[in-house]
Amino acid sequence: MSALAPLLEAFFTERLIGQRQVSQHTVAAYRDAFCLLLRFAQHRIGRSPHQLQLDDLDANLIGAFLNHLEAERGVTVRTRNARLTAIRSLFHFSSYRHPEHAALIQRVLAIPAKRTDRAIVTYLNDEEMEALLAAPDRSTRLGRRDQTLLMLAVETGLRVSELTGLTCTSAELGTGAHVRCHGKGRKERITPLRRETRKMLRAWLDERNGAPGDPLFPGPKGGRLSRDAIRRLVERHVATAATVCPSLAAKDISPHVLRHSCAMNLLRNGVDTATIALWLGHEDVRTTYGVYLHADLSLKEKALARTAPPKTRPGRFRPSDALLAFLEGL
């Protein structure tokens, strides 16, 4: 076995899990990145992954791998950059484990991330949200579960990973009703609930009748819903709602769009960006400011309304006659 195999094992067990205590989502993302890289290197070099040396993963091979991801696997630039982040993390770890490969490590770390376009976020307006929330069939248990999940997602703006992590004790429905979740960056936060959502959640919890540690929204076998299951759930109900609200068919709606819709609803109702950042669990308020203020056309229209039309003569209005000004001011 080469030195690369124990290095990778130590990277996952010591660095990621032992020292940084990253989430299972991060471990899974890094695992997938290295599985793809090792298979690519095996095909290119002709040796099994356990026989590969650290020298085999040079800057040329890493660059070819990143190009392969975009050209042949069709990934986005963001995904390409995420794979590169995983590789860089390994080589930073290698720098003190194998200093004899310092030159190789520096060349790999010098590979730049690609710049990405920042599109305006997609979100649902009030009519579209109402149509989506009315789409599940409440005469069935599955429909009641789905409607409660959608209502909670739209009101709280929880990420998909936060929704799947909710348990039957995550919702506090007494005085000061709220839902508690463990968010990105291992941060815990609470989000208040409106009366309608509290009523729906209470009815669902009574029907769910689960143990405290059971998932709030279970799958067919009682376990947690996966990210893909929630994505399919949203797509199914969007297709139903589009028959009533055709504008939904023109939008690419994922579970994350529900989070954007929550933020935009808060912004349109006068909530400041600092509060929205706390609501969504953003690390930096600039994330909220740059994403959602940029997407709110109504704010730009109000700014435009305050400006003077072209070729307007400067100066203040002065009435031609004091008596007429008095009468017109009555």
Coordinates of C-alpha atoms in Angstrom, one line a residue:
M1 CA 0.0 0.0 0.0
S2 CA 1.3 3.5 -0.9
A3 CA 1.7 6.5 1.3
L4 CA -1.4 8.1 -0.3
A5 CA -3.8 5.6 1.3
P6 CA -2.9 6.1 4.9
L7 CA -2.7 9.9 4.2
L8 CA -6.3 9.9 3.0
E9 CA -7.4 7.8 6.0
A10 CA -5.7 10.2 8.4
F11 CA -7.2 13.2 6.6
F12 CA -10.7 11.9 7.1
T13 CA -10.4 10.5 10.6
E14 CA -7.9 12.9 12.2
R15 CA -8.4 16.2 10.4
L16 CA -12.0 16.3 9.3
I17 CA -13.7 14.3 12.0
G18 CA -11.2 14.5 14.9
Q19 CA -9.9 18.0 14.7
R20 CA -12.4 20.0 12.7
Q21 CA -15.5 18.0 13.7
V22 CA -17.1 18.7 10.3
S23 CA -20.7 17.6 9.6
Q24 CA -21.7 14.3 7.9
H25 CA -22.6 16.4 4.9
T26 CA -19.1 17.7 4.6
V27 CA -17.6 14.2 5.1
A28 CA -19.9 12.8 2.4
A29 CA -19.0 15.7 -0.1
Y30 CA -15.3 15.2 0.4
R31 CA -15.6 11.4 0.2
D32 CA -17.4 11.8 -3.2
A33 CA -14.7 14.2 -4.5
F34 CA -11.9 11.8 -3.7
C35 CA -13.7 8.8 -5.1
L36 CA -14.1 10.6 -8.4
L37 CA -10.4 11.8 -8.3
L38 CA -9.0 8.3 -7.6
R39 CA -11.1 6.7 -10.3
F40 CA -10.0 9.3 -12.8
A41 CA -6.3 8.8 -11.8
Q42 CA -6.7 5.0 -12.1
H43 CA -8.0 5.4 -15.6
R44 CA -5.4 7.9 -16.6
I45 CA -2.3 6.2 -14.9
G46 CA -3.4 2.6 -15.0
R47 CA -2.8 1.7 -11.4
S48 CA -5.4 0.8 -8.7
P49 CA -6.3 3.5 -6.2
H50 CA -4.4 1.8 -3.3
Q51 CA -1.3 1.7 -5.5
L52 CA -1.3 5.5 -6.3
Q53 CA 1.4 7.7 -4.9
L54 CA 1.1 11.3 -3.8
D55 CA 3.4 12.2 -6.6
D56 CA 0.8 10.9 -9.0
L57 CA -1.7 13.6 -7.9
D58 CA 0.3 16.4 -9.4
A59 CA -1.0 19.8 -10.6
N60 CA -1.3 18.5 -14.2
L61 CA -3.5 15.5 -13.2
I62 CA -5.6 17.7 -10.8
G63 CA -6.1 20.2 -13.6
A64 CA -7.1 17.5 -16.0
F65 CA -9.5 16.1 -13.4
L66 CA -11.2 19.4 -13.0
N67 CA -11.6 19.8 -16.8
H68 CA -13.0 16.3 -16.9
L69 CA -15.6 17.2 -14.4
E70 CA -16.9 20.1 -16.4
A71 CA -16.4 18.8 -20.0
E72 CA -17.4 15.2 -19.6
R73 CA -19.5 15.0 -16.4
G74 CA -21.2 18.3 -17.0
V75 CA -20.9 19.7 -13.5
T76 CA -21.3 23.4 -12.8
V77 CA -18.5 25.7 -12.0
R78 CA -19.6 25.8 -8.4
T79 CA -19.4 22.0 -8.1
R80 CA -16.0 22.1 -9.8
N81 CA -14.8 24.6 -7.2
A82 CA -16.2 22.5 -4.4
R83 CA -14.2 19.5 -5.6
L84 CA -11.1 21.7 -5.7
T85 CA -11.7 22.9 -2.2
A86 CA -11.7 19.3 -1.0
I87 CA -8.4 18.6 -2.8
R88 CA -6.8 21.7 -1.4
S89 CA -7.8 20.7 2.1
L90 CA -6.0 17.4 1.6
F91 CA -2.9 19.0 0.3
H92 CA -2.8 21.5 3.2
F93 CA -3.0 18.5 5.5
S94 CA -0.2 16.9 3.5
S95 CA 2.1 19.9 3.9
Y96 CA 3.1 18.9 7.5
R97 CA 2.7 15.2 7.0
H98 CA 5.0 15.0 3.9
P99 CA 7.2 18.2 3.8
E100 CA 9.4 16.4 1.2
H101 CA 6.6 17.0 -1.3
A102 CA 6.5 20.8 -0.6
A103 CA 7.0 21.8 -4.3
L104 CA 4.3 19.4 -5.5
I105 CA 1.9 20.6 -2.8
Q106 CA 2.5 24.3 -3.6
R107 CA 1.8 23.7 -7.3
V108 CA -1.5 22.0 -6.5
L109 CA -2.5 24.8 -4.0
A110 CA -1.8 27.4 -6.7
I111 CA -4.6 26.0 -8.9
P112 CA -7.2 28.8 -8.9
A113 CA -10.9 28.5 -8.4
K114 CA -13.1 29.7 -11.3
R115 CA -15.2 32.7 -11.0
T116 CA -18.9 32.1 -11.2
D117 CA -21.8 34.2 -12.5
R118 CA -24.2 35.4 -9.7
A119 CA -27.7 35.0 -11.0
I120 CA -30.7 36.7 -9.4
V121 CA -32.3 34.3 -6.9
T122 CA -35.6 32.7 -7.8
Y123 CA -38.4 33.1 -5.3
L124 CA -42.2 32.7 -5.0
N125 CA -44.7 35.6 -4.7
D126 CA -47.7 35.4 -2.4
E127 CA -50.0 33.9 -5.0
E128 CA -47.5 31.2 -5.9
M129 CA -46.8 30.3 -2.3
E130 CA -50.6 30.0 -1.6
A131 CA -51.0 27.7 -4.6
L132 CA -48.1 25.5 -3.5
L133 CA -49.3 25.2 0.0
A134 CA -52.8 24.2 -1.2
A135 CA -51.4 21.6 -3.6
P136 CA -51.0 18.6 -1.1
D137 CA -54.1 16.4 -0.6
R138 CA -55.0 16.9 3.1
S139 CA -57.4 13.9 3.0
T140 CA -54.3 11.6 3.1
R141 CA -51.6 11.3 5.8
L142 CA -48.9 11.9 3.2
G143 CA -50.6 15.1 2.0
R144 CA -50.9 16.4 5.6
R145 CA -47.2 15.7 6.2
D146 CA -46.2 17.4 3.0
Q147 CA -48.3 20.5 3.6
T148 CA -46.9 20.9 7.1
L149 CA -43.4 20.5 5.8
L150 CA -43.9 23.1 3.0
M151 CA -45.6 25.5 5.4
L152 CA -42.7 25.2 7.8
A153 CA -40.1 25.6 5.0
V154 CA -41.7 28.7 3.6
E155 CA -42.2 30.4 7.0
T156 CA -38.9 29.6 8.6
G157 CA -36.5 29.4 5.6
L158 CA -34.8 26.3 7.0
R159 CA -32.2 24.6 4.8
V160 CA -33.0 21.1 3.5
S161 CA -30.5 19.6 5.9
E162 CA -32.1 21.5 8.8
L163 CA -35.6 20.2 7.8
T164 CA -34.4 16.6 7.6
G165 CA -32.7 17.0 11.0
L166 CA -35.9 18.1 12.8
T167 CA -37.2 15.7 15.5
C168 CA -40.5 15.6 17.3
T169 CA -39.0 17.7 20.1
S170 CA -37.7 20.4 17.7
A171 CA -41.0 22.3 17.8
E172 CA -42.1 24.2 20.9
L173 CA -45.7 25.0 20.5
G174 CA -46.5 26.7 23.8
T175 CA -46.0 30.3 24.7
G176 CA -43.4 31.8 22.3
A177 CA -43.9 29.0 19.8
H178 CA -40.7 28.3 17.8
V179 CA -38.8 25.6 16.0
R180 CA -35.2 24.7 17.0
C181 CA -32.6 23.4 14.6
H182 CA -28.9 22.8 14.2
G183 CA -27.8 24.7 11.2
K184 CA -24.8 25.2 9.0
G185 CA -21.5 25.7 10.8
R186 CA -22.8 23.7 13.8
K187 CA -24.9 26.7 15.0
E188 CA -28.1 26.2 16.8
R189 CA -30.9 28.7 16.3
I190 CA -34.6 29.1 17.0
T191 CA -37.2 30.6 14.6
P192 CA -40.6 31.8 15.8
L193 CA -43.9 30.4 14.4
R194 CA -47.1 32.0 13.4
R195 CA -50.5 30.9 14.8
E196 CA -51.5 29.0 11.6
T197 CA -48.2 27.1 11.4
R198 CA -48.3 26.3 15.1
K199 CA -51.8 24.9 14.7
M200 CA -50.8 22.8 11.7
L201 CA -47.7 21.5 13.5
R202 CA -49.7 20.6 16.6
A203 CA -52.2 18.6 14.5
W204 CA -49.4 16.8 12.7
L205 CA -47.5 16.0 15.9
D206 CA -50.7 14.5 17.3
E207 CA -51.1 12.4 14.2
R208 CA -47.4 11.6 14.0
N209 CA -47.3 10.3 17.6
G210 CA -43.6 9.7 17.5
A211 CA -41.0 9.3 20.2
P212 CA -39.0 12.5 21.1
G213 CA -36.0 11.5 19.0
D214 CA -38.0 10.4 15.9
P215 CA -37.8 12.5 12.8
L216 CA -40.6 15.1 12.6
F217 CA -41.2 14.3 8.9
P218 CA -40.6 10.6 8.4
G219 CA -40.3 8.7 5.2
P220 CA -42.3 5.6 4.2
K221 CA -40.2 3.4 6.5
G222 CA -40.2 5.8 9.4
G223 CA -36.6 7.1 8.9
R224 CA -35.6 10.6 8.0
L225 CA -36.5 12.0 4.6
S226 CA -33.5 12.3 2.3
R227 CA -32.6 15.5 0.4
D228 CA -33.7 13.9 -2.8
A229 CA -37.0 12.9 -1.3
I230 CA -37.7 16.5 -0.3
R231 CA -36.7 17.7 -3.7
R232 CA -39.1 15.2 -5.4
L233 CA -41.8 16.2 -2.9
V234 CA -41.4 19.9 -3.9
E235 CA -41.3 19.1 -7.6
R236 CA -44.5 17.0 -7.3
H237 CA -46.5 19.6 -5.6
V238 CA -45.2 22.4 -7.8
A239 CA -46.5 20.5 -10.8
T240 CA -49.9 20.3 -9.1
A241 CA -49.9 23.9 -8.1
A242 CA -48.9 25.0 -11.6
T243 CA -52.3 23.9 -13.0
V244 CA -53.9 26.7 -10.8
C245 CA -51.0 29.2 -10.9
P246 CA -49.3 28.9 -14.3
S247 CA -46.4 31.2 -13.4
L248 CA -45.0 28.4 -11.4
A249 CA -44.3 26.4 -14.5
A250 CA -41.9 29.1 -15.7
K251 CA -39.7 28.9 -12.6
D252 CA -37.1 26.3 -11.7
I253 CA -38.2 25.6 -8.1
S254 CA -36.1 23.6 -5.7
P255 CA -36.4 23.2 -1.9
H256 CA -33.9 26.1 -1.6
V257 CA -36.2 28.4 -3.5
L258 CA -38.6 28.1 -0.5
R259 CA -35.8 29.5 1.7
H260 CA -35.3 32.4 -0.8
S261 CA -39.1 33.0 -0.7
C262 CA -39.1 33.3 3.1
A263 CA -36.3 35.8 2.9
M264 CA -37.9 37.9 0.2
N265 CA -41.2 37.8 2.0
L266 CA -39.5 39.2 5.1
L267 CA -37.7 41.9 3.1
R268 CA -40.9 43.0 1.3
N269 CA -42.6 43.4 4.6
G270 CA -40.0 45.8 5.9
V271 CA -37.8 43.5 8.0
D272 CA -34.2 44.7 8.0
T273 CA -31.4 42.6 6.6
A274 CA -29.6 42.1 10.0
T275 CA -32.8 40.4 11.3
I276 CA -33.2 38.4 8.1
A277 CA -29.6 37.2 8.4
L278 CA -30.3 36.0 12.0
W279 CA -33.6 34.4 10.8
L280 CA -31.8 32.4 8.1
G281 CA -28.6 31.6 10.1
H282 CA -26.3 33.5 7.8
E283 CA -22.7 33.9 9.1
D284 CA -22.4 37.3 7.6
V285 CA -25.1 39.9 7.0
R286 CA -23.4 40.9 3.8
T287 CA -24.6 37.6 2.3
T288 CA -28.2 38.6 3.0
Y289 CA -27.7 42.1 1.8
G290 CA -26.0 41.1 -1.5
V291 CA -28.4 38.3 -2.4
Y292 CA -31.9 39.5 -1.5
L293 CA -31.7 43.3 -1.8
H294 CA -30.3 42.7 -5.3
A295 CA -33.3 40.5 -6.2
D296 CA -36.0 42.9 -4.9
L297 CA -37.2 44.9 -7.9
S298 CA -39.7 46.9 -5.9
L299 CA -36.9 48.5 -3.9
K300 CA -35.3 49.6 -7.1
E301 CA -38.6 50.9 -8.5
K302 CA -39.1 53.0 -5.3
A303 CA -35.6 54.4 -5.8
L304 CA -36.3 55.2 -9.4
A305 CA -39.6 57.0 -8.4
R306 CA -37.5 59.4 -6.2
T307 CA -35.4 60.5 -9.1
A308 CA -36.3 63.3 -11.6
P309 CA -37.1 62.4 -15.2
P310 CA -34.5 63.4 -17.8
K311 CA -34.5 67.1 -19.0
T312 CA -36.3 68.2 -15.9
R313 CA -35.4 71.9 -15.1
P314 CA -33.7 72.2 -11.7
G315 CA -35.2 74.4 -8.9
R316 CA -38.1 74.5 -6.6
F317 CA -41.8 75.1 -7.5
R318 CA -43.0 78.6 -6.8
P319 CA -46.7 79.5 -7.2
S320 CA -47.5 82.4 -9.4
D321 CA -49.9 84.0 -6.9
A322 CA -49.9 84.0 -3.1
L323 CA -53.7 84.0 -3.0
L324 CA -54.1 81.1 -5.4
A325 CA -51.4 79.2 -3.4
F326 CA -53.5 79.7 -0.2
L327 CA -56.7 78.5 -1.8
E328 CA -55.1 75.5 -3.5
G329 CA -53.5 74.5 -0.2
L330 CA -56.9 74.3 1.6

